[in-house]
Amino acid sequence: MTSRLKTFSLYREKMNEKILAGEHLGIKRFFNLDTSAYRDGSLSGKTKELLGLVASAVLRCNDCVDYHLIQCVTEGYTDAELHDALNVALIVGGSIVIPHLRHAYETIDLLRQEPTGQP
Amino acid sequence: MTSRLKTFSLYREKMNEKILAGEHLGIKRFFNLDTSAYRDGSLSGKTKELLGLVASAVLRCNDCVDYHLIQCVTEGYTDAELHDALNVALIVGGSIVIPHLRHAYETIDLLRQEPTGQP
Amino acid sequence: MTSRLKTFSLYREKMNEKILAGEHLGIKRFFNLDTSAYRDGSLSGKTKELLGLVASAVLRCNDCVDYHLIQCVTEGYTDAELHDALNVALIVGGSIVIPHLRHAYETIDLLRQEPTGQP
Amino acid sequence: MTSRLKTFSLYREKMNEKILAGEHLGIKRFFNLDTSAYRDGSLSGKTKELLGLVASAVLRCNDCVDYHLIQCVTEGYTDAELHDALNVALIVGGSIVIPHLRHAYETIDLLRQEPTGQP
Amino acid sequence: MTSRLKTFSLYREKMNEKILAGEHLGIKRFFNLDTSAYRDGSLSGKTKELLGLVASAVLRCNDCVDYHLIQCVTEGYTDAELHDALNVALIVGGSIVIPHLRHAYETIDLLRQEPTGQP
Amino acid sequence: MTSRLKTFSLYREKMNEKILAGEHLGIKRFFNLDTSAYRDGSLSGKTKELLGLVASAVLRCNDCVDYHLIQCVTEGYTDAELHDALNVALIVGGSIVIPHLRHAYETIDLLRQEPTGQP
């Protein structure tokens, strides 16, 4: 079952490499800017990963939810904290978020089963 | 100019009272649940207001952005912290968020001009 | 205060006439198809106006909410029925729908103050 | 082919149980509120399932569409009625809804092949 | 790997036939209108396929992205032109578009491997 | 009536200056990237403004629609071409786009009344 996250991470890495190996400067710069947005700044990187998680959940993107959950687990958030953040997403975004909530709970479980907390 | 926030807050309060004075139990319960979601829990209420702000910005709702900015200023966030959170919303949500970024910057300025930090 | 709905209806009518007086056949056909979608069919027009209202609310379009509320009041829905439909929209769409819920409650009040139930 | 719906229903049930076995009170209350929203009230539960279906279709959530189609078939809607509701979703939401329309038509067929009308 | 596009095209064709063999006149007319929207008009069909691609990407619908990419490759767009269009979608829609960007890059590669440029 | 566009352009300029005078590097870089996305590249800037218009319309942002219409008129698009692009947005995005279509038609008229084609 862990393989769902491994498959996602490998595909994500492979395609990102392909995109960044391409010639479109604007797209490459966007990817850099995206990475920078979650670095320590006025807010800590840890806080911003949680913002990324909630934004991904209300916009209902499972791949984005998975990516930010991996980062959040690495940053040391507990299950209770992640559930509390997901509850904000659920209230703001409504029941249409529930399928992504189910997905997120499963992803958290998968990550906790990994010795490294990473797929 | 401050009156934009005052007008919003008064209208919000008046209509919420009307809705809560109505007979629909489900709607009243939803409002309670919404309020509870931002109370201290596994995450602090302060953190969750920032989550609410970013969720509102990527979903592009000015009223919701204003509401959460009022709460965030009350919670003690600095301008630099609010801008850093809004940057996450901008990266996740793209240029379509920019009109709401302009709105948010203006709201922050209006709130800072208030002696109480509240409209 | 009623004038909010009157202003909307007049603007809507004026611009629709302008659009339909234009030369783009595809746009005209879309408008026809849109009108037809709410005529009696396998479901009654009355039921379909309620579907249009909830779709408009979860997609968070105040003009569309107002338009369908005008039709729903004409079709004879009670306040309690409209609130019950809006509650479904609130649950599905979440707290981001609340500003539109406030708008909808106000519109319903305005329509009830009209002798004809129409702006 | 029926197994698509069976797989979905089993996964949905399993993960909902996991979520509801958790400790987050807000999330549990939201699930209760969600269930209550489709009970008989000022509008019948049958009507509200159709509202849920159209809201799910315009918000483009296949899992939600499937869930409400299962409920709608149980409530006794005919194919022609379901198609008429989906047409409202198509007009309101545009061609971006078409992939979900294809999915919905397939789900309706699968449900009709079941002796119980349930996956 | 090409089979991903073949599977999509066959499913799309099969379900569209089923939908168009049905009795709902409104749905059939919508499908006609949809096809007409991409025919040569004041703008060329070629230009309008690119508009369809960007609209599909910012609305984050992989099936729609794939469909318009097939048309765009048939119309003769180069990879560099398609990437430039997708960059506009990325800037407008933000990082939430990235999973669909990965999908689009892969689809373009698959189409280029086909002797006919078609799945 | 022209003043609607003048008011928008002045507000947009004033707030953008404020944002760019701020200290958040990520936000400034995003604004640069946004401007660059519409410069001549593999596709012409003229084509990309039309892509920006359609993306703005399906995402239902009036400010963004106005901004891209100003650019499109400056680039020399005719009314018929703009209507043809908006028709694609209408088909993809559905009737929920209609209020923005009305807004766009009005904006085009306002721009045509300006000696410079600019607010």
JSON list of N, CA and C in Angstrom, two decimals, chain A residues 8 11-16 18-19 22 24 26-27 30-31 34 38 55-56 59-61 63-64, chain E residues 1 4 60 80 83-87 90-91 94-96 98-106 109:
[
{"chain": "A", "resi": 8, "resn": "PHE", "atom": "N", "xyz": [3.82, 7.93, -6.60]},
{"chain": "A", "resi": 8, "resn": "PHE", "atom": "CA", "xyz": [3.59, 9.37, -6.78]},
{"chain": "A", "resi": 8, "resn": "PHE", "atom": "C", "xyz": [4.91, 10.15, -6.74]},
{"chain": "A", "resi": 11, "resn": "TYR", "atom": "N", "xyz": [7.08, 9.48, -9.87]},
{"chain": "A", "resi": 11, "resn": "TYR", "atom": "CA", "xyz": [6.50, 10.13, -11.05]},
{"chain": "A", "resi": 11, "resn": "TYR", "atom": "C", "xyz": [6.71, 11.65, -10.97]},
{"chain": "A", "resi": 12, "resn": "ARG", "atom": "N", "xyz": [6.43, 12.20, -9.81]},
{"chain": "A", "resi": 12, "resn": "ARG", "atom": "CA", "xyz": [6.60, 13.64, -9.59]},
{"chain": "A", "resi": 12, "resn": "ARG", "atom": "C", "xyz": [8.04, 14.07, -9.88]},
{"chain": "A", "resi": 13, "resn": "GLU", "atom": "N", "xyz": [9.00, 13.28, -9.35]},
{"chain": "A", "resi": 13, "resn": "GLU", "atom": "CA", "xyz": [10.41, 13.61, -9.53]},
{"chain": "A", "resi": 13, "resn": "GLU", "atom": "C", "xyz": [10.81, 13.52, -11.01]},
{"chain": "A", "resi": 14, "resn": "LYS", "atom": "N", "xyz": [10.38, 12.44, -11.65]},
{"chain": "A", "resi": 14, "resn": "LYS", "atom": "CA", "xyz": [10.74, 12.22, -13.06]},
{"chain": "A", "resi": 14, "resn": "LYS", "atom": "C", "xyz": [10.19, 13.33, -13.96]},
{"chain": "A", "resi": 15, "resn": "MET", "atom": "N", "xyz": [8.93, 13.69, -13.75]},
{"chain": "A", "resi": 15, "resn": "MET", "atom": "CA", "xyz": [8.32, 14.69, -14.62]},
{"chain": "A", "resi": 15, "resn": "MET", "atom": "C", "xyz": [8.86, 16.09, -14.30]},
{"chain": "A", "resi": 16, "resn": "ASN", "atom": "N", "xyz": [9.10, 16.37, -13.02]},
{"chain": "A", "resi": 16, "resn": "ASN", "atom": "CA", "xyz": [9.69, 17.67, -12.68]},
{"chain": "A", "resi": 16, "resn": "ASN", "atom": "C", "xyz": [11.06, 17.82, -13.35]},
{"chain": "A", "resi": 18, "resn": "LYS", "atom": "N", "xyz": [12.02, 16.42, -16.10]},
{"chain": "A", "resi": 18, "resn": "LYS", "atom": "CA", "xyz": [11.75, 16.62, -17.54]},
{"chain": "A", "resi": 18, "resn": "LYS", "atom": "C", "xyz": [11.36, 18.10, -17.79]},
{"chain": "A", "resi": 19, "resn": "ILE", "atom": "N", "xyz": [10.46, 18.62, -16.95]},
{"chain": "A", "resi": 19, "resn": "ILE", "atom": "CA", "xyz": [10.01, 20.00, -17.12]},
{"chain": "A", "resi": 19, "resn": "ILE", "atom": "C", "xyz": [11.19, 20.96, -16.94]},
{"chain": "A", "resi": 22, "resn": "GLY", "atom": "N", "xyz": [13.63, 21.28, -19.70]},
{"chain": "A", "resi": 22, "resn": "GLY", "atom": "CA", "xyz": [13.10, 21.94, -20.89]},
{"chain": "A", "resi": 22, "resn": "GLY", "atom": "C", "xyz": [13.65, 23.36, -21.01]},
{"chain": "A", "resi": 24, "resn": "HIS", "atom": "N", "xyz": [11.80, 26.29, -21.23]},
{"chain": "A", "resi": 24, "resn": "HIS", "atom": "CA", "xyz": [10.96, 27.43, -20.90]},
{"chain": "A", "resi": 24, "resn": "HIS", "atom": "C", "xyz": [11.42, 28.07, -19.58]},
{"chain": "A", "resi": 26, "resn": "GLY", "atom": "N", "xyz": [10.35, 30.73, -18.00]},
{"chain": "A", "resi": 26, "resn": "GLY", "atom": "CA", "xyz": [9.28, 31.14, -17.09]},
{"chain": "A", "resi": 26, "resn": "GLY", "atom": "C", "xyz": [8.85, 30.00, -16.18]},
{"chain": "A", "resi": 27, "resn": "ILE", "atom": "N", "xyz": [8.70, 28.81, -16.77]},
{"chain": "A", "resi": 27, "resn": "ILE", "atom": "CA", "xyz": [8.28, 27.65, -15.99]},
{"chain": "A", "resi": 27, "resn": "ILE", "atom": "C", "xyz": [9.34, 27.30, -14.94]},
{"chain": "A", "resi": 30, "resn": "PHE", "atom": "N", "xyz": [9.18, 29.73, -12.15]},
{"chain": "A", "resi": 30, "resn": "PHE", "atom": "CA", "xyz": [8.03, 29.47, -11.28]},
{"chain": "A", "resi": 30, "resn": "PHE", "atom": "C", "xyz": [8.35, 28.36, -10.28]},
{"chain": "A", "resi": 31, "resn": "PHE", "atom": "N", "xyz": [8.98, 27.30, -10.76]},
{"chain": "A", "resi": 31, "resn": "PHE", "atom": "CA", "xyz": [9.33, 26.19, -9.86]},
{"chain": "A", "resi": 31, "resn": "PHE", "atom": "C", "xyz": [10.28, 26.66, -8.75]},
{"chain": "A", "resi": 34, "resn": "ASP", "atom": "N", "xyz": [8.26, 28.64, -6.29]},
{"chain": "A", "resi": 34, "resn": "ASP", "atom": "CA", "xyz": [7.41, 27.73, -5.52]},
{"chain": "A", "resi": 34, "resn": "ASP", "atom": "C", "xyz": [8.22, 27.12, -4.37]},
{"chain": "A", "resi": 38, "resn": "TYR", "atom": "N", "xyz": [8.27, 28.14, 0.61]},
{"chain": "A", "resi": 38, "resn": "TYR", "atom": "CA", "xyz": [8.14, 27.33, 1.82]},
{"chain": "A", "resi": 38, "resn": "TYR", "atom": "C", "xyz": [9.42, 27.34, 2.67]},
{"chain": "A", "resi": 55, "resn": "ALA", "atom": "N", "xyz": [-4.28, 24.96, 1.88]},
{"chain": "A", "resi": 55, "resn": "ALA", "atom": "CA", "xyz": [-4.61, 25.51, 0.55]},
{"chain": "A", "resi": 55, "resn": "ALA", "atom": "C", "xyz": [-4.85, 24.37, -0.44]},
{"chain": "A", "resi": 56, "resn": "SER", "atom": "N", "xyz": [-4.03, 23.34, -0.39]},
{"chain": "A", "resi": 56, "resn": "SER", "atom": "CA", "xyz": [-4.18, 22.19, -1.30]},
{"chain": "A", "resi": 56, "resn": "SER", "atom": "C", "xyz": [-5.49, 21.45, -1.05]},
{"chain": "A", "resi": 59, "resn": "LEU", "atom": "N", "xyz": [-8.51, 23.49, -2.27]},
{"chain": "A", "resi": 59, "resn": "LEU", "atom": "CA", "xyz": [-8.53, 23.50, -3.74]},
{"chain": "A", "resi": 59, "resn": "LEU", "atom": "C", "xyz": [-8.66, 22.08, -4.30]},
{"chain": "A", "resi": 60, "resn": "ARG", "atom": "N", "xyz": [-8.68, 21.10, -3.39]},
{"chain": "A", "resi": 60, "resn": "ARG", "atom": "CA", "xyz": [-9.01, 19.71, -3.72]},
{"chain": "A", "resi": 60, "resn": "ARG", "atom": "C", "xyz": [-8.06, 19.07, -4.74]},
{"chain": "A", "resi": 61, "resn": "CYS", "atom": "N", "xyz": [-6.78, 19.09, -4.37]},
{"chain": "A", "resi": 61, "resn": "CYS", "atom": "CA", "xyz": [-5.75, 18.48, -5.22]},
{"chain": "A", "resi": 61, "resn": "CYS", "atom": "C", "xyz": [-5.02, 17.42, -4.41]},
{"chain": "A", "resi": 63, "resn": "ASP", "atom": "N", "xyz": [-2.66, 15.23, -5.19]},
{"chain": "A", "resi": 63, "resn": "ASP", "atom": "CA", "xyz": [-1.20, 15.20, -5.33]},
{"chain": "A", "resi": 63, "resn": "ASP", "atom": "C", "xyz": [-0.56, 16.29, -4.46]},
{"chain": "A", "resi": 64, "resn": "CYS", "atom": "N", "xyz": [-1.18, 17.47, -4.44]},
{"chain": "A", "resi": 64, "resn": "CYS", "atom": "CA", "xyz": [-0.65, 18.58, -3.64]},
{"chain": "A", "resi": 64, "resn": "CYS", "atom": "C", "xyz": [-0.80, 18.27, -2.14]},
{"chain": "E", "resi": 1, "resn": "MET", "atom": "N", "xyz": [2.76, 2.58, -22.64]},
{"chain": "E", "resi": 1, "resn": "MET", "atom": "CA", "xyz": [2.42, 3.85, -22.00]},
{"chain": "E", "resi": 1, "resn": "MET", "atom": "C", "xyz": [1.43, 4.65, -22.86]},
{"chain": "E", "resi": 4, "resn": "ARG", "atom": "N", "xyz": [-2.42, 4.90, -22.22]},
{"chain": "E", "resi": 4, "resn": "ARG", "atom": "CA", "xyz": [-3.21, 5.82, -21.41]},
{"chain": "E", "resi": 4, "resn": "ARG", "atom": "C", "xyz": [-4.10, 6.70, -22.28]},
{"chain": "E", "resi": 60, "resn": "ARG", "atom": "N", "xyz": [-8.16, 22.77, -14.20]},
{"chain": "E", "resi": 60, "resn": "ARG", "atom": "CA", "xyz": [-7.55, 21.55, -13.67]},
{"chain": "E", "resi": 60, "resn": "ARG", "atom": "C", "xyz": [-8.33, 20.28, -13.98]},
{"chain": "E", "resi": 80, "resn": "ALA", "atom": "N", "xyz": [7.34, 23.84, -28.08]},
{"chain": "E", "resi": 80, "resn": "ALA", "atom": "CA", "xyz": [7.69, 25.13, -27.47]},
{"chain": "E", "resi": 80, "resn": "ALA", "atom": "C", "xyz": [6.45, 26.03, -27.36]},
{"chain": "E", "resi": 83, "resn": "HIS", "atom": "N", "xyz": [4.24, 24.57, -24.56]},
{"chain": "E", "resi": 83, "resn": "HIS", "atom": "CA", "xyz": [4.80, 24.89, -23.25]},
{"chain": "E", "resi": 83, "resn": "HIS", "atom": "C", "xyz": [4.57, 26.37, -22.90]},
{"chain": "E", "resi": 84, "resn": "ASP", "atom": "N", "xyz": [4.65, 27.23, -23.92]},
{"chain": "E", "resi": 84, "resn": "ASP", "atom": "CA", "xyz": [4.44, 28.66, -23.67]},
{"chain": "E", "resi": 84, "resn": "ASP", "atom": "C", "xyz": [2.99, 28.93, -23.26]},
{"chain": "E", "resi": 85, "resn": "ALA", "atom": "N", "xyz": [2.06, 28.21, -23.87]},
{"chain": "E", "resi": 85, "resn": "ALA", "atom": "CA", "xyz": [0.65, 28.34, -23.48]},
{"chain": "E", "resi": 85, "resn": "ALA", "atom": "C", "xyz": [0.44, 27.80, -22.06]},
{"chain": "E", "resi": 86, "resn": "LEU", "atom": "N", "xyz": [1.07, 26.67, -21.78]},
{"chain": "E", "resi": 86, "resn": "LEU", "atom": "CA", "xyz": [0.91, 26.07, -20.44]},
{"chain": "E", "resi": 86, "resn": "LEU", "atom": "C", "xyz": [1.54, 26.96, -19.37]},
{"chain": "E", "resi": 87, "resn": "ASN", "atom": "N", "xyz": [2.58, 27.71, -19.74]},
{"chain": "E", "resi": 87, "resn": "ASN", "atom": "CA", "xyz": [3.16, 28.65, -18.79]},
{"chain": "E", "resi": 87, "resn": "ASN", "atom": "C", "xyz": [2.16, 29.74, -18.39]},
{"chain": "E", "resi": 90, "resn": "LEU", "atom": "N", "xyz": [-0.02, 28.21, -15.91]},
{"chain": "E", "resi": 90, "resn": "LEU", "atom": "CA", "xyz": [0.69, 28.05, -14.64]},
{"chain": "E", "resi": 90, "resn": "LEU", "atom": "C", "xyz": [0.72, 29.37, -13.86]},
{"chain": "E", "resi": 91, "resn": "ILE", "atom": "N", "xyz": [1.01, 30.46, -14.55]},
{"chain": "E", "resi": 91, "resn": "ILE", "atom": "CA", "xyz": [1.06, 31.77, -13.89]},
{"chain": "E", "resi": 91, "resn": "ILE", "atom": "C", "xyz": [-0.34, 32.17, -13.40]},
{"chain": "E", "resi": 94, "resn": "GLY", "atom": "N", "xyz": [-1.43, 29.11, -10.80]},
{"chain": "E", "resi": 94, "resn": "GLY", "atom": "CA", "xyz": [-0.57, 28.82, -9.65]},
{"chain": "E", "resi": 94, "resn": "GLY", "atom": "C", "xyz": [-0.10, 27.39, -9.56]},
{"chain": "E", "resi": 95, "resn": "SER", "atom": "N", "xyz": [0.58, 27.09, -8.44]},
{"chain": "E", "resi": 95, "resn": "SER", "atom": "CA", "xyz": [1.23, 25.79, -8.30]},
{"chain": "E", "resi": 95, "resn": "SER", "atom": "C", "xyz": [0.23, 24.64, -8.25]},
{"chain": "E", "resi": 96, "resn": "ILE", "atom": "N", "xyz": [-1.02, 24.94, -7.97]},
{"chain": "E", "resi": 96, "resn": "ILE", "atom": "CA", "xyz": [-2.04, 23.89, -7.96]},
{"chain": "E", "resi": 96, "resn": "ILE", "atom": "C", "xyz": [-2.21, 23.30, -9.36]},
{"chain": "E", "resi": 98, "resn": "ILE", "atom": "N", "xyz": [0.41, 22.56, -11.22]},
{"chain": "E", "resi": 98, "resn": "ILE", "atom": "CA", "xyz": [1.61, 21.77, -11.53]},
{"chain": "E", "resi": 98, "resn": "ILE", "atom": "C", "xyz": [1.33, 20.28, -11.79]},
{"chain": "E", "resi": 99, "resn": "PRO", "atom": "N", "xyz": [0.50, 19.60, -10.98]},
{"chain": "E", "resi": 99, "resn": "PRO", "atom": "CA", "xyz": [0.21, 18.20, -11.32]},
{"chain": "E", "resi": 99, "resn": "PRO", "atom": "C", "xyz": [-0.35, 18.03, -12.74]},
{"chain": "E", "resi": 100, "resn": "HIS", "atom": "N", "xyz": [-1.12, 19.01, -13.19]},
{"chain": "E", "resi": 100, "resn": "HIS", "atom": "CA", "xyz": [-1.69, 18.95, -14.53]},
{"chain": "E", "resi": 100, "resn": "HIS", "atom": "C", "xyz": [-0.64, 19.32, -15.58]},
{"chain": "E", "resi": 101, "resn": "LEU", "atom": "N", "xyz": [0.33, 20.13, -15.20]},
{"chain": "E", "resi": 101, "resn": "LEU", "atom": "CA", "xyz": [1.46, 20.44, -16.08]},
{"chain": "E", "resi": 101, "resn": "LEU", "atom": "C", "xyz": [2.27, 19.17, -16.32]},
{"chain": "E", "resi": 102, "resn": "ARG", "atom": "N", "xyz": [2.54, 18.42, -15.24]},
{"chain": "E", "resi": 102, "resn": "ARG", "atom": "CA", "xyz": [3.25, 17.15, -15.39]},
{"chain": "E", "resi": 102, "resn": "ARG", "atom": "C", "xyz": [2.49, 16.22, -16.33]},
{"chain": "E", "resi": 103, "resn": "HIS", "atom": "N", "xyz": [1.19, 16.13, -16.10]},
{"chain": "E", "resi": 103, "resn": "HIS", "atom": "CA", "xyz": [0.34, 15.28, -16.94]},
{"chain": "E", "resi": 103, "resn": "HIS", "atom": "C", "xyz": [0.41, 15.74, -18.41]},
{"chain": "E", "resi": 104, "resn": "ALA", "atom": "N", "xyz": [0.34, 17.04, -18.62]},
{"chain": "E", "resi": 104, "resn": "ALA", "atom": "CA", "xyz": [0.35, 17.59, -19.99]},
{"chain": "E", "resi": 104, "resn": "ALA", "atom": "C", "xyz": [1.67, 17.32, -20.69]},
{"chain": "E", "resi": 105, "resn": "TYR", "atom": "N", "xyz": [2.78, 17.49, -19.99]},
{"chain": "E", "resi": 105, "resn": "TYR", "atom": "CA", "xyz": [4.08, 17.20, -20.60]},
{"chain": "E", "resi": 105, "resn": "TYR", "atom": "C", "xyz": [4.16, 15.74, -21.02]},
{"chain": "E", "resi": 106, "resn": "GLU", "atom": "N", "xyz": [3.67, 14.86, -20.17]},
{"chain": "E", "resi": 106, "resn": "GLU", "atom": "CA", "xyz": [3.69, 13.43, -20.51]},
{"chain": "E", "resi": 106, "resn": "GLU", "atom": "C", "xyz": [2.80, 13.15, -21.72]},
{"chain": "E", "resi": 109, "resn": "ASP", "atom": "N", "xyz": [4.52, 14.17, -24.90]},
{"chain": "E", "resi": 109, "resn": "ASP", "atom": "CA", "xyz": [5.52, 13.15, -25.27]},
{"chain": "E", "resi": 109, "resn": "ASP", "atom": "C", "xyz": [4.86, 11.94, -25.92]}
]
